[in-house]
Amino acid sequence: MCKSVRYCVSHCLYAVMTRLEEANREVSMHSSVRYLGYLARINLLVAICMGLYVRWENNADALILVIFILALFVLGIASILYYYFSMETASLSLSNLWFGFLLGLLCFLDNNVFKKDVKEEATQYLLLSSIIIRILHALVQRICGCIHHRPTLLTMVEFLELVGFAIASTTMLVQKSMSIILLVVALAMLIIDLKSNGIFMSVFLIVLPLESMAHGLFHELGNCLGGTCVGYAVVIPTNFCSPDGQPTLLPPEHVQELNLRSTGMLNDVQRFFAYHMIETYGCDYSTSGLSFDTLHSKLKSFLEVRTPDGPRHDTYVLYYSGHTHGSGEWALAGGDALRLDTLLEWWREKNGSFCSRLIIVLDCENSQPWVKEVRKVNDQYIAIQGAELAKVVDIDEADPPHLGDFTREWVEYNCNPDNDISWFEKGRTVKAMYGVSKRWSDYTLHLPTESDVAKHWMMYFPRITYPLIHLANWFCGLNLFWICKACFRCLKRLKMSWFLPTVLDTGQGFKLVRS
């Protein structure tokens, strides 16, 4: 009997001690796993603080300092809510939302200037180590059974971090911000679907953002590429004119200076063509002037140049520097002159129904009449960039302007992103002006026609898919929002006529400017 009682007592004591040891081991294991999660959060906090400090140090933006101080303030509030008021849910929700916002801020602020900074590299390593520790924490939790997941669409932590990340994207432009927000929504939907075990929809939601990103990439690439372009330059360095209107040669003592200035103009034009990948049709230089027939032949040949594939170029750039009459007409040899109406008539004859653009760059004394006259053109896409040389200049303050000065500054402005040229400063001896036709804002790049699409499809796709051509052409031919497009087109025309921009991007890589 005593042996039985002793056996029962010892057995009970052994079971209790074993259970206590297991409980202690489980508590220790749970504490270790929890500390691993704390380490990941502390690592992330240090990375965010260092990243914000690096951005404030290099940009000297007071807003970053305000956000950094506000982040510390929010962290303090979250700690008070957690430890003093036992409001664990509110504290964690606030901290997760703020962590997501700060992470998005680090992603969207430009760091190209200080990318090689040691502190920036340390920030990136800390962020990477935080991700690794967090992944390890999740794996250990699942392996040790420290957490039991319940079926849910989206956890509160994931939701709040995604919301904070989306809010941070509003620091960028509206178009980019909307893209980021939509991408975050797609990611949230993907997480939701993965926790509903929908494999097909999950794959679909993975492919959809990738397709959207590819579409956005090609869209941005299409905006950067301005289409095909060809250029032609005419330099006639005759600065004096006889009473009958015929240009005369400069005196012999000025010939060397003239040659140097004209060579500089040709080099600038060739640099401009090469920098913006403009096909060079030719650069004609003549000190004795060009006859009307010669210029007519050259310009007609230039205006009918086509791409190697057959279609016309999207943009034609014509440069002229030389003597002009008071009405803006180009002074030619033999007393002839080239009027803007004549040049536009040649352009209409060659352009026809094709929607190409003609951009005329004038470095001459009387370009203002053509700049004003082009604004009355209603049936073509024409732009004229002109120059205005100061008539009276104080020699003690500045040198008198010459032909070629505008070309040098305009080419430098369009070919050197780090230039310090300001067209709006007072006292400039060389000013810029430009004008565009009424339909200039309606211009769009030439798109493939139905026959072009059909020809391409028949060359590379099997015959059984030909009915898809008609379906695609029919769908693309629908113009469901024609009223909105018409109103938007009218608004753009009014803006160009009433509020002409000081700097107009041609979409070809260079800009038209006015002082």
Coordinates of C-alpha atoms in Angstrom, one line a residue, residues 78-466:
A78 CA 2.4 54.5 -30.2
S79 CA 4.7 53.5 -27.3
I80 CA 2.6 55.4 -24.8
L81 CA -0.6 53.7 -26.1
Y82 CA 1.0 50.3 -25.9
Y83 CA 2.7 50.4 -22.5
Y84 CA 0.6 52.8 -20.4
F85 CA -2.9 52.4 -21.7
S86 CA -2.7 48.8 -22.9
M87 CA -4.1 49.9 -26.3
E88 CA -2.1 47.3 -28.3
T89 CA -4.3 47.3 -31.4
A90 CA -4.3 51.1 -31.7
S91 CA -0.6 51.3 -31.1
L92 CA 0.3 48.7 -33.7
S93 CA -2.1 50.1 -36.3
L94 CA -0.6 53.5 -35.9
S95 CA 3.0 52.3 -36.2
N96 CA 2.2 50.0 -39.2
L97 CA 0.5 52.8 -41.1
W98 CA 3.4 55.1 -40.4
F99 CA 6.1 52.5 -41.3
G100 CA 4.4 52.0 -44.6
F101 CA 4.3 55.7 -45.3
L102 CA 8.0 56.2 -44.4
L103 CA 9.0 53.2 -46.6
G104 CA 7.1 54.6 -49.5
L105 CA 8.8 58.0 -48.9
L106 CA 12.2 56.5 -49.0
C107 CA 11.3 54.7 -52.3
F108 CA 9.8 57.7 -54.1
L109 CA 12.3 60.4 -53.1
D110 CA 15.0 60.7 -55.8
N111 CA 18.4 59.5 -54.6
N112 CA 20.5 59.7 -57.8
V113 CA 22.6 62.5 -56.4
F114 CA 23.7 60.6 -53.3
K115 CA 23.4 57.0 -54.5
K116 CA 27.1 56.3 -53.8
D117 CA 27.0 57.9 -50.4
V118 CA 28.2 55.5 -47.6
K119 CA 25.2 56.3 -45.4
E120 CA 22.8 55.6 -48.3
E121 CA 24.4 52.2 -48.9
A122 CA 24.2 51.4 -45.2
T123 CA 20.5 52.3 -45.4
Q124 CA 20.0 49.9 -48.2
Y125 CA 21.8 47.1 -46.4
L126 CA 19.8 47.7 -43.2
L127 CA 16.5 47.5 -45.3
L128 CA 17.7 44.3 -46.9
S129 CA 18.7 42.8 -43.5
S130 CA 15.3 43.8 -42.1
I131 CA 13.6 41.9 -44.9
I132 CA 15.7 38.8 -44.3
I133 CA 15.1 38.8 -40.6
R134 CA 11.3 39.3 -41.1
I135 CA 11.2 36.3 -43.5
L136 CA 13.2 34.2 -41.0
H137 CA 10.7 35.3 -38.3
A138 CA 7.8 34.2 -40.4
L139 CA 9.4 30.8 -41.2
V140 CA 10.3 30.1 -37.5
Q141 CA 6.7 31.0 -36.5
R142 CA 5.3 28.5 -38.9
I143 CA 7.8 25.7 -38.1
C144 CA 7.4 26.0 -34.4
G145 CA 3.7 26.5 -34.5
C146 CA 3.9 29.7 -32.5
I147 CA 1.1 31.3 -34.5
H148 CA -2.1 29.9 -35.9
H149 CA -3.4 31.7 -39.0
R150 CA -7.0 32.1 -39.6
P151 CA -8.6 32.4 -43.1
T152 CA -8.8 36.1 -43.8
L153 CA -8.8 38.3 -46.9
L154 CA -6.1 40.8 -45.8
T155 CA -4.5 41.1 -42.4
M156 CA -4.6 44.5 -40.7
V157 CA -0.8 44.9 -40.8
E158 CA -0.7 44.2 -44.5
F159 CA -3.6 46.6 -45.2
L160 CA -2.2 49.5 -43.1
E161 CA 1.3 49.2 -44.6
L162 CA -0.2 49.1 -48.2
V163 CA -2.3 52.2 -47.4
G164 CA 0.7 54.1 -46.0
F165 CA 2.8 53.1 -49.0
A166 CA 0.0 54.4 -51.4
I167 CA -0.3 57.7 -49.4
A168 CA 3.5 58.2 -49.8
S169 CA 3.1 58.0 -53.6
T170 CA 1.2 61.3 -53.6
T171 CA 4.5 63.1 -53.2
M172 CA 5.1 62.4 -56.9
L173 CA 3.2 63.6 -59.9
V174 CA -0.5 62.8 -60.2
Q175 CA 0.0 60.3 -63.1
K176 CA 2.8 58.4 -61.4
S177 CA 0.9 58.5 -58.1
M178 CA -2.2 57.0 -59.6
S179 CA 0.0 54.3 -61.2
I180 CA 1.5 53.4 -57.8
I181 CA -1.9 53.4 -56.1
L182 CA -3.3 51.1 -58.7
L183 CA -0.3 48.8 -58.4
V184 CA -0.8 48.6 -54.6
V185 CA -4.5 47.8 -55.1
A186 CA -3.5 45.0 -57.6
L187 CA -0.9 43.7 -55.0
A188 CA -3.6 43.7 -52.3
M189 CA -6.0 41.8 -54.5
L190 CA -3.3 39.3 -55.3
I191 CA -2.7 38.7 -51.5
I192 CA -6.4 38.4 -51.0
D193 CA -6.7 35.8 -53.8
L194 CA -3.7 33.8 -52.6
K195 CA -5.5 33.4 -49.1
S196 CA -8.7 32.2 -50.9
N197 CA -6.6 29.5 -52.7
G198 CA -7.6 30.8 -56.1
I199 CA -4.7 29.7 -58.3
F200 CA -6.1 30.8 -61.6
M201 CA -7.1 34.3 -60.4
S202 CA -3.8 34.6 -58.6
V203 CA -1.9 33.9 -61.8
F204 CA -4.1 36.4 -63.6
L205 CA -3.5 39.1 -61.0
I206 CA 0.2 38.5 -61.3
V207 CA 0.2 38.8 -65.0
L208 CA -2.1 41.9 -65.1
P209 CA 0.3 44.2 -63.2
L210 CA 3.2 42.9 -65.3
E211 CA 1.3 43.7 -68.5
S212 CA 0.3 47.1 -67.1
M213 CA 3.9 47.8 -66.3
A214 CA 5.0 46.8 -69.8
H215 CA 2.3 49.0 -71.3
G216 CA 3.4 51.9 -69.1
L217 CA 7.0 51.3 -70.2
F218 CA 6.2 51.4 -73.9
H219 CA 3.9 54.4 -73.4
E220 CA 6.7 56.4 -71.7
L221 CA 9.1 55.3 -74.4
G222 CA 6.6 56.5 -77.1
N223 CA 6.4 59.8 -75.3
C224 CA 10.2 60.2 -75.3
L225 CA 10.6 59.4 -79.0
G226 CA 9.3 62.2 -81.1
G227 CA 9.1 60.3 -84.4
T228 CA 11.3 60.6 -87.4
C229 CA 12.8 64.0 -88.3
V230 CA 14.9 65.4 -91.1
G231 CA 16.7 68.8 -91.2
Y232 CA 18.1 71.2 -93.8
A233 CA 20.2 74.3 -93.2
V234 CA 20.7 77.3 -95.4
V235 CA 23.4 79.9 -94.5
I236 CA 23.8 83.0 -96.6
P237 CA 26.0 85.4 -94.7
T238 CA 25.3 88.7 -96.4
N239 CA 24.5 91.4 -93.9
F240 CA 24.2 94.5 -96.2
C241 CA 21.7 95.2 -98.9
S242 CA 21.8 97.7 -101.8
P243 CA 18.8 100.1 -102.3
D244 CA 17.3 97.8 -105.0
G245 CA 17.1 94.9 -102.5
Q246 CA 19.9 92.7 -103.8
P247 CA 22.4 91.4 -101.2
T248 CA 26.0 92.4 -101.6
L249 CA 29.2 90.9 -100.4
L250 CA 31.0 92.2 -97.3
P251 CA 34.1 94.3 -97.6
P252 CA 37.3 92.3 -97.9
E253 CA 38.5 93.1 -94.3
H254 CA 35.4 91.5 -92.9
V255 CA 35.5 88.3 -94.9
Q256 CA 37.7 86.4 -92.4
E257 CA 35.4 87.3 -89.5
L258 CA 32.4 86.4 -91.6
N259 CA 33.8 83.0 -92.5
L260 CA 34.6 82.2 -88.8
R261 CA 31.1 83.2 -87.7
S262 CA 29.4 81.2 -90.6
T263 CA 31.6 78.1 -89.8
G264 CA 30.5 78.4 -86.2
M265 CA 26.8 78.5 -87.3
L266 CA 27.2 75.4 -89.5
N267 CA 29.0 73.5 -86.6
D268 CA 26.2 74.5 -84.2
V269 CA 23.5 73.3 -86.6
Q270 CA 25.2 70.0 -87.2
R271 CA 25.7 69.5 -83.5
F272 CA 21.9 70.2 -83.0
F273 CA 21.0 67.7 -85.7
A274 CA 23.3 65.0 -84.4
Y275 CA 22.3 65.5 -80.7
H276 CA 18.6 65.1 -81.4
M277 CA 19.1 62.3 -84.0
I278 CA 17.7 64.4 -86.8
E279 CA 18.6 63.1 -90.3
T280 CA 20.7 65.7 -92.1
Y281 CA 19.5 66.4 -95.6
G282 CA 22.2 69.0 -96.1
C283 CA 23.8 72.3 -95.0
D284 CA 24.2 74.8 -97.8
Y285 CA 26.6 77.8 -97.4
S286 CA 26.9 80.5 -100.0
T287 CA 28.6 83.9 -99.6
S288 CA 27.2 85.1 -102.9
G289 CA 23.6 84.2 -102.2
L290 CA 21.3 81.7 -103.8
S291 CA 19.0 82.3 -106.7
F292 CA 15.3 81.7 -106.4
D293 CA 15.3 78.8 -108.8
T294 CA 18.2 77.1 -107.0
L295 CA 16.6 77.5 -103.6
H296 CA 13.2 76.3 -105.0
S297 CA 14.8 73.1 -106.3
K298 CA 16.7 72.4 -103.0
L299 CA 13.6 73.1 -100.8
K300 CA 11.3 71.0 -102.9
S301 CA 13.7 68.1 -102.8
F302 CA 14.0 68.5 -99.0
L303 CA 10.3 68.7 -98.4
E304 CA 9.6 65.5 -100.3
V305 CA 12.2 63.4 -98.5
R306 CA 10.8 60.2 -97.1
T307 CA 12.0 57.6 -94.6
P308 CA 13.7 54.4 -95.8
D309 CA 10.5 52.5 -95.2
G310 CA 8.5 54.8 -97.5
P311 CA 6.3 57.1 -95.4
R312 CA 7.1 60.8 -94.9
H313 CA 9.0 62.0 -91.9
D314 CA 7.0 63.2 -88.9
T315 CA 8.9 66.5 -88.6
Y316 CA 10.9 68.6 -91.1
V317 CA 13.3 71.2 -89.6
L318 CA 14.4 74.1 -91.9
Y319 CA 17.1 76.5 -90.6
Y320 CA 17.9 79.8 -92.3
S321 CA 20.5 82.5 -91.5
G322 CA 21.1 85.4 -93.7
H323 CA 19.8 88.7 -94.9
T324 CA 16.0 89.4 -94.9
H325 CA 13.9 92.4 -95.9
G326 CA 11.8 94.3 -93.4
S327 CA 8.8 92.1 -94.2
G328 CA 10.7 89.0 -93.3
E329 CA 11.3 87.8 -96.8
W330 CA 14.5 86.0 -97.5
A331 CA 16.8 88.2 -99.7
L332 CA 18.1 86.1 -102.6
A333 CA 20.5 86.7 -105.5
G334 CA 19.3 88.7 -108.5
G335 CA 16.9 90.8 -106.4
D336 CA 14.5 87.9 -105.8
A337 CA 12.9 87.1 -102.4
L338 CA 11.2 84.2 -100.8
R339 CA 7.9 84.9 -99.0
L340 CA 6.3 82.8 -96.3
D341 CA 3.2 82.2 -98.5
T342 CA 5.4 80.8 -101.2
L343 CA 7.2 78.4 -98.8
L344 CA 3.9 77.3 -97.3
E345 CA 2.5 76.6 -100.8
W346 CA 5.5 74.3 -101.5
W347 CA 4.9 72.6 -98.2
R348 CA 1.1 72.0 -98.9
E349 CA 2.0 70.6 -102.3
K350 CA 4.5 68.1 -100.9
N351 CA 2.7 67.3 -97.6
G352 CA -0.7 66.8 -99.0
S353 CA -3.0 64.9 -96.6
F354 CA -0.1 63.6 -94.6
C355 CA 0.1 65.1 -91.1
S356 CA 3.8 66.1 -90.9
R357 CA 5.1 69.2 -89.1
L358 CA 7.3 71.9 -90.5
I359 CA 9.6 73.8 -88.0
I360 CA 11.4 76.8 -89.3
V361 CA 14.3 78.3 -87.3
L362 CA 15.4 81.8 -88.3
D363 CA 18.6 83.5 -87.2
C364 CA 18.1 86.8 -89.0
E365 CA 17.3 90.4 -88.3
N366 CA 13.7 90.5 -89.4
S367 CA 12.1 87.2 -88.3
Q368 CA 9.2 88.9 -86.3
P369 CA 6.9 89.3 -89.4
W370 CA 7.0 85.6 -90.2
V371 CA 6.5 84.7 -86.5
K372 CA 3.3 86.8 -86.5
E373 CA 2.1 85.6 -89.8
V374 CA 2.4 81.9 -89.1
R375 CA -0.3 82.3 -86.3
K376 CA -2.9 82.9 -89.0
V377 CA -2.2 79.6 -90.7
N378 CA -5.1 77.2 -90.2
D379 CA -4.6 74.1 -92.2
Q380 CA -1.1 73.0 -91.4
Y381 CA 1.2 72.2 -88.5
I382 CA 3.8 75.0 -88.7
A383 CA 6.1 76.5 -86.1
I384 CA 8.6 79.3 -86.5
Q385 CA 11.4 80.0 -84.0
G386 CA 12.9 83.5 -84.6
A387 CA 15.4 85.8 -83.1
E388 CA 15.3 89.6 -82.3
L389 CA 18.6 91.4 -82.3
A390 CA 18.9 94.6 -80.3
K391 CA 19.1 97.7 -82.5
V392 CA 20.8 100.0 -80.0
V393 CA 23.4 98.6 -77.6
D394 CA 25.6 100.3 -75.1
I395 CA 29.1 99.2 -76.2
D396 CA 30.5 99.8 -72.7
E397 CA 28.1 97.2 -71.2
A398 CA 27.8 94.6 -74.0
D399 CA 29.0 93.8 -77.5
P400 CA 26.6 94.4 -80.4
P401 CA 24.8 91.2 -81.5
H402 CA 25.6 89.4 -84.7
L403 CA 24.0 86.8 -86.8
G404 CA 24.9 83.5 -85.3
D405 CA 24.7 84.5 -81.6
F406 CA 21.1 83.3 -81.4
T407 CA 22.0 80.0 -83.0
R408 CA 24.9 79.4 -80.6
E409 CA 22.7 80.1 -77.5
W410 CA 19.6 78.2 -78.8
V411 CA 21.6 75.1 -79.7
E412 CA 23.4 75.2 -76.3
Y413 CA 20.1 75.6 -74.6
N414 CA 18.7 72.5 -76.4
C415 CA 21.8 70.3 -76.3
N416 CA 23.3 70.9 -72.9
P417 CA 21.0 70.0 -70.0
D418 CA 23.4 71.8 -67.6
N419 CA 23.3 75.1 -69.4
D420 CA 22.7 78.4 -67.4
I421 CA 21.0 80.3 -70.3
S422 CA 18.0 82.4 -69.2
W423 CA 15.9 83.8 -72.0
F424 CA 13.9 86.0 -69.6
E425 CA 16.7 88.2 -68.1
K426 CA 16.6 91.9 -68.7
G427 CA 19.1 93.6 -71.0
R428 CA 19.5 90.7 -73.4
T429 CA 20.9 91.8 -76.7
V430 CA 19.6 88.6 -78.4
K431 CA 16.0 87.7 -77.6
A432 CA 13.9 84.8 -78.8
M433 CA 10.4 84.6 -80.2
Y434 CA 8.3 81.9 -81.7
G435 CA 4.8 81.4 -83.2
V436 CA 2.8 78.4 -84.1
S437 CA -0.2 77.8 -86.4
K438 CA -3.7 77.5 -85.1
R439 CA -3.8 73.7 -85.3
W440 CA -0.4 73.1 -83.8
S441 CA -1.8 71.7 -80.5
D442 CA -3.8 69.1 -82.5
Y443 CA -0.7 67.4 -83.8
T444 CA -0.2 63.7 -83.1
L445 CA 2.3 61.2 -84.4
H446 CA 1.4 59.3 -87.5
L447 CA -0.2 56.0 -86.6
P448 CA -0.5 52.9 -88.7
T449 CA -3.5 52.8 -91.0
E450 CA -5.8 49.8 -91.4
S451 CA -4.0 48.7 -94.5
D452 CA -0.6 48.9 -92.6
V453 CA -2.0 46.7 -89.8
A454 CA -3.5 44.2 -92.2
K455 CA -0.3 44.0 -94.2
H456 CA 1.8 43.4 -91.1
W457 CA -0.7 40.8 -89.8
M458 CA -0.7 38.9 -93.0
M459 CA 3.1 38.7 -93.1
Y460 CA 3.6 37.4 -89.6
F461 CA 0.4 35.6 -88.5
P462 CA -1.5 32.6 -89.9
R463 CA -4.4 33.0 -92.2
I464 CA -6.9 31.6 -89.7
T465 CA -6.4 34.7 -87.5
Y466 CA -7.3 37.2 -90.3

